[in-house]
Coordinates of C-alpha atoms in Angstrom, one line a residue:
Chain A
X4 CA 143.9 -61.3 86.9
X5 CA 144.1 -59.6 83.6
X6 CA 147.4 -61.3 82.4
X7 CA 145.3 -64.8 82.9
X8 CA 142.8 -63.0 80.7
X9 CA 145.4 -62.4 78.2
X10 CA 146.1 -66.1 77.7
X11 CA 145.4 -67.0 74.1
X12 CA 145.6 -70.8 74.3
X13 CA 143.4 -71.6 77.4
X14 CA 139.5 -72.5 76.5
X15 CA 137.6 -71.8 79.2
X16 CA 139.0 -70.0 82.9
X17 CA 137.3 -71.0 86.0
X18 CA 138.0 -70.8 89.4
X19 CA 138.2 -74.8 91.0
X20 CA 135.8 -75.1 94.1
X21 CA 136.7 -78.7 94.5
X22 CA 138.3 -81.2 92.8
X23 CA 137.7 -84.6 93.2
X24 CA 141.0 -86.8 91.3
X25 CA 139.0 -90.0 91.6
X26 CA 135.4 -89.8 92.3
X27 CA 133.6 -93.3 93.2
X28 CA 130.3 -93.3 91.1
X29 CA 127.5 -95.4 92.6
X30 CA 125.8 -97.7 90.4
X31 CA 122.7 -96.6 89.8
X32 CA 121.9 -93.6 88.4
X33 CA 119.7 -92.3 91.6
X34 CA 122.0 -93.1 93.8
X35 CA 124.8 -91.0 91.2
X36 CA 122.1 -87.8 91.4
X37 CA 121.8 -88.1 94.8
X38 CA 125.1 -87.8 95.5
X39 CA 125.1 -84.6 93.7
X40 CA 122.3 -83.4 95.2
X41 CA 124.1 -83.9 98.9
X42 CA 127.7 -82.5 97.1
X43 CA 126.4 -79.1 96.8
X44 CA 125.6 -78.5 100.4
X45 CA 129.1 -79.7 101.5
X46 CA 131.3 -77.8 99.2
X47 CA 133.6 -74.9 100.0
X48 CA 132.3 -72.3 98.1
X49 CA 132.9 -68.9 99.9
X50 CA 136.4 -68.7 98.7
X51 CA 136.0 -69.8 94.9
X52 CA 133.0 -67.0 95.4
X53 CA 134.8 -64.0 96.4
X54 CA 137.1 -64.7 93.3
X55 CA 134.1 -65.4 91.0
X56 CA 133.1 -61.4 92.7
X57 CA 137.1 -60.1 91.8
X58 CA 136.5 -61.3 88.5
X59 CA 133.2 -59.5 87.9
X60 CA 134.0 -56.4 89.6
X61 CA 137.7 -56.7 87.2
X62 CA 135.6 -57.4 83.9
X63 CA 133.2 -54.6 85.1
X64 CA 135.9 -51.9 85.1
X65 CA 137.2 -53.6 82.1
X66 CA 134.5 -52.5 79.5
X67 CA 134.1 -49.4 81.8
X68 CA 137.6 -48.1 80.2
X69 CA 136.6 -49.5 76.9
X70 CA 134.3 -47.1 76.9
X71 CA 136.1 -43.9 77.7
X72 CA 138.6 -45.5 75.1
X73 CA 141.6 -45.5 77.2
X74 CA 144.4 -47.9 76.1
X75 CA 143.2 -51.2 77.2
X76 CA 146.3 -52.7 77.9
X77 CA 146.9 -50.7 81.2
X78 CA 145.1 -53.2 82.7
X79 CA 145.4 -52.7 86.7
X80 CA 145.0 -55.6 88.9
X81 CA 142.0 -54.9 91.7
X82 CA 143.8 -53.3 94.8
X83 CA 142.8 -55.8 97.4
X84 CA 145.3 -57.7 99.2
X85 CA 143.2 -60.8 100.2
X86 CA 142.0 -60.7 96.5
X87 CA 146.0 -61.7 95.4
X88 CA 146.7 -64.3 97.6
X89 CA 143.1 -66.1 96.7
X90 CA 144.3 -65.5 93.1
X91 CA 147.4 -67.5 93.4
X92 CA 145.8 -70.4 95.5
X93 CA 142.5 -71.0 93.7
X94 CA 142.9 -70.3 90.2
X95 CA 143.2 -73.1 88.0
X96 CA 144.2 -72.9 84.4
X97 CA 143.2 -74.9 81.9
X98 CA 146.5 -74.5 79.9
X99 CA 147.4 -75.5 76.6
X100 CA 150.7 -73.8 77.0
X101 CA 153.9 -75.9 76.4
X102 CA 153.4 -78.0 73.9
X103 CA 156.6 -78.8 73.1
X104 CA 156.1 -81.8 75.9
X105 CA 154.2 -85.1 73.8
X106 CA 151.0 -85.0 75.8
X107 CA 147.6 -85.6 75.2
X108 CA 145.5 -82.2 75.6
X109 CA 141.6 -82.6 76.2
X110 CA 138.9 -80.5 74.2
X111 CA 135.9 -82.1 75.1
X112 CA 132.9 -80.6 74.3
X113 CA 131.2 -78.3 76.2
X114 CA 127.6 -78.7 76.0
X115 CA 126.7 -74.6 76.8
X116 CA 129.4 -73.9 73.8
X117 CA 126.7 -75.5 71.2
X118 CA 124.4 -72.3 70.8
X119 CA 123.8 -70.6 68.6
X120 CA 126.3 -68.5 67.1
X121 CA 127.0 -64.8 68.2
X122 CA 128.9 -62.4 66.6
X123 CA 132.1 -61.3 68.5
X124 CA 131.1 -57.6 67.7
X125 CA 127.6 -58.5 69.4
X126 CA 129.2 -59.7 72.7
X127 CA 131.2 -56.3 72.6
X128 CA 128.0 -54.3 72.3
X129 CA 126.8 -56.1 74.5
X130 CA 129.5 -56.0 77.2
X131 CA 129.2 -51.8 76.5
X132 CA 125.6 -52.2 77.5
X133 CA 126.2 -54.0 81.0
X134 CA 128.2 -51.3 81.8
X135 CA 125.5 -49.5 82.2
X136 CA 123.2 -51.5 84.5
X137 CA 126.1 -51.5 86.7
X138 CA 125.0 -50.8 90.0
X139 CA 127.6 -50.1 93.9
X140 CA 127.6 -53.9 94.8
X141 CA 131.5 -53.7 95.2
X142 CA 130.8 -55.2 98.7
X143 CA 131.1 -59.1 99.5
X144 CA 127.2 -59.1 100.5
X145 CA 125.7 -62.4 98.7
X146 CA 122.6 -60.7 96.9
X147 CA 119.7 -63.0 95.1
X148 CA 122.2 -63.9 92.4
X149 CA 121.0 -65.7 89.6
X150 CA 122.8 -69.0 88.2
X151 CA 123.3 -71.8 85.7
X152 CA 124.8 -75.2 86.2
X153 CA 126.6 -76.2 82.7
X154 CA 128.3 -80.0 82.8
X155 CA 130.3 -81.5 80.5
X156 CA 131.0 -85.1 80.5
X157 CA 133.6 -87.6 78.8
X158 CA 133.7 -91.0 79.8
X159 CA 132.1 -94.9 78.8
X160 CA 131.2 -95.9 82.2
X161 CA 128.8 -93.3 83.3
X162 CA 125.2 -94.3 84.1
X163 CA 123.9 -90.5 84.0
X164 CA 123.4 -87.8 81.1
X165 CA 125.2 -84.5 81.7
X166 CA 121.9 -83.3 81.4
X167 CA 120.7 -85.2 84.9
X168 CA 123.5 -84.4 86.8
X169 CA 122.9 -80.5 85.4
X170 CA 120.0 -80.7 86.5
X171 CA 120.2 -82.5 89.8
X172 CA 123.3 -80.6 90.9
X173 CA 121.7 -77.3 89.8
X174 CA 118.5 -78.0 91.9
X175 CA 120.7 -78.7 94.8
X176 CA 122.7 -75.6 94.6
X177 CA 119.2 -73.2 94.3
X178 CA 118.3 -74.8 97.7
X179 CA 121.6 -74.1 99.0
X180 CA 121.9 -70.6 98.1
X181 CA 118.8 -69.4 97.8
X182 CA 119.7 -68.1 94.1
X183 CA 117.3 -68.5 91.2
X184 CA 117.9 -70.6 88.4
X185 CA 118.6 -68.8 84.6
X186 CA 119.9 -70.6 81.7
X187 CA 120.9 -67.4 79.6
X188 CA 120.8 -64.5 81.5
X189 CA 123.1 -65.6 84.8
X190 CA 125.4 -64.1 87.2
X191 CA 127.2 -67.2 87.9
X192 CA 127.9 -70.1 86.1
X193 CA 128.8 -73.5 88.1
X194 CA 130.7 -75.7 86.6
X195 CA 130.6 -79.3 86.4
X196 CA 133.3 -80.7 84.7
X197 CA 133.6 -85.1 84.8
X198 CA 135.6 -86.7 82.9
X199 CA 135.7 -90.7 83.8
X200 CA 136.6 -90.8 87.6
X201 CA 137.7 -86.7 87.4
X202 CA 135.1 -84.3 88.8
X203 CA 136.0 -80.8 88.9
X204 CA 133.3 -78.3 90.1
X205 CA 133.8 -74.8 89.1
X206 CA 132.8 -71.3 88.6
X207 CA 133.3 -70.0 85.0
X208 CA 135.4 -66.1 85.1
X209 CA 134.8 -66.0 81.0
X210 CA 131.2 -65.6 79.4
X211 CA 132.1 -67.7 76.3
X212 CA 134.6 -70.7 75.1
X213 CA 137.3 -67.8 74.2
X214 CA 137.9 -70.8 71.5
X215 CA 135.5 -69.4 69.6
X216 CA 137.0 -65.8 69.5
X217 CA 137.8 -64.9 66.0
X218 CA 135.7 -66.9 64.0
X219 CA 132.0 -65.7 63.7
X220 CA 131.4 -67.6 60.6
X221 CA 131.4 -71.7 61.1
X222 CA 131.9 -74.2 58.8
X223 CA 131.7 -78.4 59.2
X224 CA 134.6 -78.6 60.9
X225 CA 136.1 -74.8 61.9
X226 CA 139.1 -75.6 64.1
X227 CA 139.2 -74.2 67.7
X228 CA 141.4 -70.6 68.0
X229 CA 142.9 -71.9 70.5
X230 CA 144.6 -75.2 68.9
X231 CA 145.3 -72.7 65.8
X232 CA 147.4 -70.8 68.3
X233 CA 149.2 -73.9 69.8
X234 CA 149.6 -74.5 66.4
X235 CA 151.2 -71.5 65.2
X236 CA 153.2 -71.1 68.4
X237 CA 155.2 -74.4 67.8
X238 CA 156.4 -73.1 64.8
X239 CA 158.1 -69.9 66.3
X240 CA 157.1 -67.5 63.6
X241 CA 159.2 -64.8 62.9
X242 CA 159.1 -60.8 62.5
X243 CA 158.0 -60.8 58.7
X244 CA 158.2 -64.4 57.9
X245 CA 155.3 -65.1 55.1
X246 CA 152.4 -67.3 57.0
X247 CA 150.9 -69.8 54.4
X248 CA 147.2 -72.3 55.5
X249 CA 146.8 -73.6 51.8
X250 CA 144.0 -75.4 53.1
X251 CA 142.3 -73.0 55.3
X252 CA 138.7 -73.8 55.9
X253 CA 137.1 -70.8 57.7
X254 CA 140.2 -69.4 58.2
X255 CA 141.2 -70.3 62.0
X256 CA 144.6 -70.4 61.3
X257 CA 145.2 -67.8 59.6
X258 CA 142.8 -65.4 61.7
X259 CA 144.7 -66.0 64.6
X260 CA 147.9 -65.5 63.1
X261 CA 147.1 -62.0 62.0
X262 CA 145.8 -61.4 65.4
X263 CA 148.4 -62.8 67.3
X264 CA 151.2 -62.3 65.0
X265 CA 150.8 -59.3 63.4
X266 CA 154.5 -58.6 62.8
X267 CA 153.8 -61.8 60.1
X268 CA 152.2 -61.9 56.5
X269 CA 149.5 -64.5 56.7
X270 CA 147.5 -66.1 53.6
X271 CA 144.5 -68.1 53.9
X272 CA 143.7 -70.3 50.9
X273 CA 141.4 -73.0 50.2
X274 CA 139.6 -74.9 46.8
X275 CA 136.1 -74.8 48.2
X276 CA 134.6 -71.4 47.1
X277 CA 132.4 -71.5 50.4
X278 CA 135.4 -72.2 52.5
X279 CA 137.4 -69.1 50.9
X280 CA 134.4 -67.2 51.3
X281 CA 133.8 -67.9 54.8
X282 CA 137.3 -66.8 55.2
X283 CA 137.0 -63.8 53.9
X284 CA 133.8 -63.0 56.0
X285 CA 135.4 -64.2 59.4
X286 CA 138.3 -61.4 58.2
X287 CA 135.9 -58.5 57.8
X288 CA 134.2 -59.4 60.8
X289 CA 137.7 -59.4 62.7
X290 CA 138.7 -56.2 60.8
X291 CA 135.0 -54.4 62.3
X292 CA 135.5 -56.0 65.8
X293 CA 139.1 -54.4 65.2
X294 CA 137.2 -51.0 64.6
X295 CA 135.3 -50.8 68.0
X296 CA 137.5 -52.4 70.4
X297 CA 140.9 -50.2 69.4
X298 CA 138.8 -47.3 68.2
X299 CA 141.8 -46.3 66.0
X300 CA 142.0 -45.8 62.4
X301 CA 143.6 -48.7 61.3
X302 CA 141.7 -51.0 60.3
X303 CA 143.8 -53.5 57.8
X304 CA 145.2 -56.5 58.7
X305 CA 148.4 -58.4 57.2
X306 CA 146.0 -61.1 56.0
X307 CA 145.3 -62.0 52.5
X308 CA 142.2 -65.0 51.1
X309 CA 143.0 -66.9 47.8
X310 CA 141.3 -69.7 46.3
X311 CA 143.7 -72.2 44.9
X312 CA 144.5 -76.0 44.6
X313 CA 146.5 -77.3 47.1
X314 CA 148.1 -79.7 44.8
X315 CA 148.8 -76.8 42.6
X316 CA 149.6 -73.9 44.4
X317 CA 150.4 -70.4 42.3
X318 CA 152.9 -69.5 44.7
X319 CA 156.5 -69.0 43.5
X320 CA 159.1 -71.8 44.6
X321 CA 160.8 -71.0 47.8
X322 CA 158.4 -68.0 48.4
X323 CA 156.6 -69.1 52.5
X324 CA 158.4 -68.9 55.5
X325 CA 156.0 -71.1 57.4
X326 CA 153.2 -73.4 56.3
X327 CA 150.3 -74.3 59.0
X328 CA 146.8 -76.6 58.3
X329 CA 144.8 -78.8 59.5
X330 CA 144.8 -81.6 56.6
X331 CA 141.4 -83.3 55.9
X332 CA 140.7 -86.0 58.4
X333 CA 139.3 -88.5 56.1
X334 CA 136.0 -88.3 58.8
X335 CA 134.3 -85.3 57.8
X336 CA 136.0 -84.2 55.2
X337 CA 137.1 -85.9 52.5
X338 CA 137.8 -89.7 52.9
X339 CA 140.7 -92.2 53.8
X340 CA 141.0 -93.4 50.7
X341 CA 141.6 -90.2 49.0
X342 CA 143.9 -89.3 51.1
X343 CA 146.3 -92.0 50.0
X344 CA 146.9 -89.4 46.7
X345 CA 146.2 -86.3 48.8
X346 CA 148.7 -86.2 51.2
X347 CA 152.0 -87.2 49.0
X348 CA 150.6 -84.2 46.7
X349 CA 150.5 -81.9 49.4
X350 CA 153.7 -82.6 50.8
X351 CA 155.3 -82.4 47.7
X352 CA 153.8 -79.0 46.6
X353 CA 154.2 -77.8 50.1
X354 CA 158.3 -78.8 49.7
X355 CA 158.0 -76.9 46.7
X356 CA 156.3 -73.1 47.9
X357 CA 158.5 -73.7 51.2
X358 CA 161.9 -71.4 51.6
X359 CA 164.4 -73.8 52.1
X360 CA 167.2 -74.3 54.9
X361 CA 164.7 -71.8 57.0
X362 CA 161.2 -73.2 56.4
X363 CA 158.8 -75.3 58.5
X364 CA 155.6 -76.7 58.5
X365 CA 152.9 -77.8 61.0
X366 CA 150.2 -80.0 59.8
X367 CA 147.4 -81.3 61.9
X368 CA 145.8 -84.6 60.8
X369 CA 143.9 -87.6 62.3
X370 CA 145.1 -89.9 59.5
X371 CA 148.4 -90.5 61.0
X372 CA 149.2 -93.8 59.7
X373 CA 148.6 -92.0 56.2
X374 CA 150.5 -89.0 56.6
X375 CA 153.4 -90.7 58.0
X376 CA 153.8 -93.3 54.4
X377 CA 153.4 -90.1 52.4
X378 CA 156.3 -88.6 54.6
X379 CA 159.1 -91.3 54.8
X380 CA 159.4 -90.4 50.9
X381 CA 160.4 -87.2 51.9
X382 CA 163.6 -87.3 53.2
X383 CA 165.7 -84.8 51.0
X384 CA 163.2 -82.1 51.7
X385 CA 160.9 -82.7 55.1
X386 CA 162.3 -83.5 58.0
X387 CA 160.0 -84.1 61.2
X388 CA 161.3 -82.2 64.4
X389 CA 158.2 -83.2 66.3
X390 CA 154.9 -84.7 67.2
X391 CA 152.3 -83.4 69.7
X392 CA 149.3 -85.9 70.2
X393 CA 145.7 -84.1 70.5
X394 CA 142.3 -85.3 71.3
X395 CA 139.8 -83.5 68.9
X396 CA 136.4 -84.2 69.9
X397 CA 137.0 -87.7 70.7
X398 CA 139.3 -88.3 67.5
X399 CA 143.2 -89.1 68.5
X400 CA 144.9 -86.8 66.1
X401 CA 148.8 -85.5 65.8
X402 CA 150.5 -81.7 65.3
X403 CA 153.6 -82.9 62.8
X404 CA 156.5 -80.1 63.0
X405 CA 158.3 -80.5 60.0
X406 CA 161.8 -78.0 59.3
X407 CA 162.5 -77.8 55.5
X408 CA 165.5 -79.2 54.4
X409 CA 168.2 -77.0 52.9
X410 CA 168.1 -78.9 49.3
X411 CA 166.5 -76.6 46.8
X412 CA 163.4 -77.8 44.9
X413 CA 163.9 -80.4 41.8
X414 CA 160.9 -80.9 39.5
X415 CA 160.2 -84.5 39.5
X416 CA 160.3 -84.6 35.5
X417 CA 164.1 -82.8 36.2
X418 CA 164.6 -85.4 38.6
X419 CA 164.1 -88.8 36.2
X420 CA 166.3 -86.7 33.4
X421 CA 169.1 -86.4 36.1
X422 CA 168.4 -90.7 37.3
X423 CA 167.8 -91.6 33.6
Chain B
X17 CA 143.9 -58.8 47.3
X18 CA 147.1 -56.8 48.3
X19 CA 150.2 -56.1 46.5
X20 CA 151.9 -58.3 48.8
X21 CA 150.0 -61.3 47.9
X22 CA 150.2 -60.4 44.1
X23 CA 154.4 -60.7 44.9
X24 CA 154.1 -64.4 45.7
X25 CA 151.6 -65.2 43.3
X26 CA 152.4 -67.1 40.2
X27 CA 150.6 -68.7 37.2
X28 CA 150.9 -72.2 37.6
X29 CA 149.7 -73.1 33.9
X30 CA 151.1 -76.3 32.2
X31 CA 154.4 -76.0 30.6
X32 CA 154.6 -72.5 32.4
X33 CA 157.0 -72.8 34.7
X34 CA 158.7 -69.5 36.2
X35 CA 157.8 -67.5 33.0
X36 CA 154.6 -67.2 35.0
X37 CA 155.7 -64.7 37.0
X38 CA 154.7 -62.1 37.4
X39 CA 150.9 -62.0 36.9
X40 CA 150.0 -58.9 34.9
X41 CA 147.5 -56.8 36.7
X42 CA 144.1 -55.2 35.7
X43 CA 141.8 -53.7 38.2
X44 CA 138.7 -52.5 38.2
X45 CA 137.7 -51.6 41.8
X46 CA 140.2 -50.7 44.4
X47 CA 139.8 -50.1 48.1
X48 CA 142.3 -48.7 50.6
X49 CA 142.7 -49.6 54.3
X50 CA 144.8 -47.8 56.8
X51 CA 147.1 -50.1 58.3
X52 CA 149.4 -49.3 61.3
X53 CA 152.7 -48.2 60.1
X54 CA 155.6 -50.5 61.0
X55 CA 159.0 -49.8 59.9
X56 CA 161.0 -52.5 60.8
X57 CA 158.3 -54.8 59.2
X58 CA 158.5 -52.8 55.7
X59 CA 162.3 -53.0 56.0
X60 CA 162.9 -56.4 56.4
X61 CA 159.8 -57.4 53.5
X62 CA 161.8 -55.5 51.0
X63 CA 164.8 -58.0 50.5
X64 CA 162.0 -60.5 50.1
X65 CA 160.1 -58.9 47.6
X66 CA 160.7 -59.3 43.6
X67 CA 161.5 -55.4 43.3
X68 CA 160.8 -55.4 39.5
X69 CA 156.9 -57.1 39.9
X70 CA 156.2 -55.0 42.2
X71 CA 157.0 -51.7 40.7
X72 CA 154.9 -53.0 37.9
X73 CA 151.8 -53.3 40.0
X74 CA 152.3 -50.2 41.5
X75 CA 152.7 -48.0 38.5
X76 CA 149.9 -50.3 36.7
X77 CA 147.7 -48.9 39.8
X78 CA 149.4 -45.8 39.7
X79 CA 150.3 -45.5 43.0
X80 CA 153.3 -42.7 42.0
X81 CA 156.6 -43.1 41.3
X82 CA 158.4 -46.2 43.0
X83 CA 162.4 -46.3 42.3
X84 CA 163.8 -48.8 40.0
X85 CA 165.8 -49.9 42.7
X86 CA 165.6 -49.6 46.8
X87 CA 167.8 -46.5 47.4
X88 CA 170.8 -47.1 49.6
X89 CA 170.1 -47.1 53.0
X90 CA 166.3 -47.6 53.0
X91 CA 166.0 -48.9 56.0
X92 CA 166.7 -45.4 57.9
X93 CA 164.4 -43.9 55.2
X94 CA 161.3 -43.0 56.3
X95 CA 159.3 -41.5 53.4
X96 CA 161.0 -44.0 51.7
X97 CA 159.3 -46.8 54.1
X98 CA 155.9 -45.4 54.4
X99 CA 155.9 -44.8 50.5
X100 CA 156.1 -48.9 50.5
X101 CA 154.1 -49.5 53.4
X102 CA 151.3 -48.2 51.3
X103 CA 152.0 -49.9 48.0
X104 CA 152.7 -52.9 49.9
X105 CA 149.9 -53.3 52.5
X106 CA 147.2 -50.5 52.3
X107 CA 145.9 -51.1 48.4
X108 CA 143.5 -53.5 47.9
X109 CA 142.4 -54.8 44.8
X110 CA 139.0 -55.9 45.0
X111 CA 137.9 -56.4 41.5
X112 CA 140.0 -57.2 38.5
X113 CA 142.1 -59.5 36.6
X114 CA 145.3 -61.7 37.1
X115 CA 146.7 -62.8 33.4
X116 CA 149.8 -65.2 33.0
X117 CA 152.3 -63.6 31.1
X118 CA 153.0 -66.8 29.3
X119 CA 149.7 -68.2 28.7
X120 CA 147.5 -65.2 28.6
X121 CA 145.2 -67.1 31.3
X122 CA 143.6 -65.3 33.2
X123 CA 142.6 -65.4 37.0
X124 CA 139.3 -63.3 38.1
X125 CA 139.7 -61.6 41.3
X126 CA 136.3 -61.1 43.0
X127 CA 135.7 -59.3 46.1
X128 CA 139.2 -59.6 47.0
X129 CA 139.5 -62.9 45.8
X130 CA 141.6 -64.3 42.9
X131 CA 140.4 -67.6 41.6
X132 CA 143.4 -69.2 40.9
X133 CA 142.0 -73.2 39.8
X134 CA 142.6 -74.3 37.0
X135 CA 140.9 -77.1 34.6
X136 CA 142.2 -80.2 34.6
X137 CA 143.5 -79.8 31.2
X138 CA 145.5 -76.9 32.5
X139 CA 147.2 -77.9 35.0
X140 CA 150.7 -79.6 35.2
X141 CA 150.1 -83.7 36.2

């Protein structure tokens, strides 16, 4: 149970009450709400349950040693035999893990992510104050538990709202259980999860979208943690190897480097003053949350903000191990026909900053068609290793792992003397 | 803005070229953070690092005496490491000045920040 907790590329964990690989959808939507009206009665919940109670009880104990500031990491699994073998059956993960295989990875949207914004050293505070109301329920008696039914839904064909089937479903599974019906302050969190003939129902084992872990400050278009760290993990980063997002936004990248990767120098720069200081704010607020949770002195990070020109970067030549950003879409930021200049300018500073022979890159962008002209002038110093496709919110995008050639750096005026 | 940063940073002025290196440094407000100690990180950084710039910050923030040169066998050193774990990691400029040795330009570091755009006119294409 706690090593799943540890897993730094998964979204969401939930434990699967049923699956249903392809659902038949009536065609009307009261006959589709009905339906999930008569589903919740029939499903086999007293399994997925007890886990959803493991999990609780585990998360209880969890903050309970936060508090007497024990080392965390000695995380013991719950001594109950029956609670291991429902562990490995039911548990499904989400998993964003090997992406060295091209396939497409789903982020869609979940609706009960779009709240408002807490602070990560709120939900901590707040996870130290539960501890308190705990009360001797370690039995499996079902008390009046209180509950939420979240759906998320991708697909063109549907004839219902995630909002209707919420709220059908949800009314179905209060007559069922006899539980009462909370949207914020819920014991158990059901899970409906379509997406086109897909229906997964669930029970959530994490409070919040663990994508939105590190960054407490949002901007337009703030990347999820979780793609930073797929991100990050394809390029293999190295004790002491210099960590470079010359185009950082908020500051995902970077944020999750120093957090993950902590053996690594990471720099987060950006042009837009309000990006930079974003940045800067979602590092002091990872540098506090630091503070309470480890309750040790340290408190410094190997993370650095500057603001600069990605075009023009004041880096010495040669000087970064690894580079890793998300480039500008062209759909919220920026725009398509800018990025015709853009992206040959960054490539060709990035060339530049980038140690050769040992150097790599890994660039997220949805503007492939762009990104790939700028690269095939490239040649003597990029060389792409590898493409992962992503859906972002509905947009088809693509992870490029480039490995930097070992051919030092020309300047381009140096470069016509030597042709001319 | 750490010392480790100020290493890789150069002035990327027009015309400038490598003679931008290294930034000269003036600060005015300077904060330092405890950061977990971690040999093996400090001595592996230290081949990387331009030894020269760096003593130069250090003794323009007068952090104490850092050698001219890493002594032989630094990397079994302790009081050696931690001496540049410090310098390194732990000092934080927060308010000051970057100024290219070349150009005299200089880059204002705010908060933590240096501001390292330049005009149009300034910079190289």
């Amino acid at each position: 149970m706690s090593e799943v907790h540890c897993l730094r590329s998964v979204d969401n964990l939930f434990v699967v009450v049923q699956e249903f690989k392809d659902y038949q959808f009536k065609n009307t939507k009261e006959e589709v709400l009905k339906d999930f009206e008569d589903l919740a009665g029939k499903l086999p919940w007293s399994d997925p349950l007890k886990v959803w109670e493991l999990n609780t009880n585990f998360k209880k104990k969890k903050t309970k040693r936060k508090k007497i500031n024990q080392n965390s990491s000695k995380r013991k699994m719950i001594d109950n035999g029956q609670g291991d073998k429902l562990d490995e059956n039911n548990v499904k993960k989400e998993f964003a893990d090997d992406l060295i295989g091209s396939h497409i990875l789903d982020y869609y949207e979940n609706p009960a992510i779009k709240e408002e914004i807490l602070t990560l050293v709120g939900e901590d505070l707040a996870s130290c104050k539960d501890e308190a109301d705990e009360s001797s329920k370690e039995d499996t008696e079902l008390r009046v538990l209180k509950f939420r039914v979240t759906c998320s839904r991708a697909g063109e064909k549907h004839c219902f709202t995630s909002n209707e089937a919420a709220r059908d479903f949800g009314g179905a599974v209060q007559d069922y259980f006899k539980w009462k019906a909370d949207m914020t302050n819920f014991d158990v969190e059901v899970l409906l999860n379509i997406h086109d003939n897909e229906v997964i129902v669930g029970i959530a084992l994490t409070e919040e979208s663990l994508h939105r872990r590190n960054i407490t400050h949002f901007g337009p278009t703030t990347l999820r943690s979780t793609l930073a760290y797929g991100m990050l993990r394809l390029c293999a980063p190295q004790p002491t190897d210099i960590i470079v997002d010359p185009m950082c936004g908020t500051g995902a990248i970077p944020i999750e480097g120093a957090t993950e990767w902590y053996n690594c120098y990471h720099i987060a720069g950006d042009n837009n003053p309000l990006a930079v200081k974003r940045a800067a704010n979602n590092i002091s607020s990872l540098l506090t949350k630091n503070q309470i949770k480890e309750g040790k002195q340290s408190w410094g990070l190997p993370i650095d903000a500057v603001q600069w020109d990605i075009c023009n970067l004041p880096l010495r030549t040669g000087s970064v191990d690894i580079i890793v950003t998300d480039m500008p879409f062209g759909k919220r930021m920026g725009s398509k026909k800018r990025n015709w200049n853009l992206y040959p300018a960054c490539l060709q500073e990035m060339s530049r900053v980038c140690r050769p022979g040992t150097g790599r890159a890994v660039l997220l962008t949805q503007d492939k068609k762009c990104f790939t002209k700028a690269l095939s002038g490239m040649g003597q110093v990029w060389r792409k290793v590898h493409t992962v496709w992503v859906n972002i919110g509905g947009l088809h995008a693509a992870v490029y792992l480039l490995k930097r050639t070992p051919q030092a750096f020309i300047h381009p005026l140096e470069n016509e003397r030597a042709t001319s | 803005m750490k010392l480790l940063t100020h290493n890789l940073l150069t002035s990327h002025v027009r015309g400038v070229g490598p003679r931008g290196f290294p930034l000269r440094l003036q600060a005015t407000e300077v904060r330092i953070n405890p950061v977990e100690f971690n040999p093996d990180f400090v001595a592996r950084m230290i081949p990387k690092v331009e030894w020269a710039a760096l003593r130069e910050a250090a003794n323009t923030l007068q952090l104490g005496e850092v050698p001219t040169e890493p002594v032989e066998g630094y990397e079994r050193d302790e009081a050696f490491l931690r001496k540049m774990h410090h310098v390194l990691l732990e000092v934080d400029v927060l308010e000051g000045t970057l100024q290219c040795p070349e150009s005299g330009r200089l880059f204002p570091i705010s908060r933590g920040i240096p501001n390292m755009l330049l005009n149009d006119d300034e910079t190289e294409s």
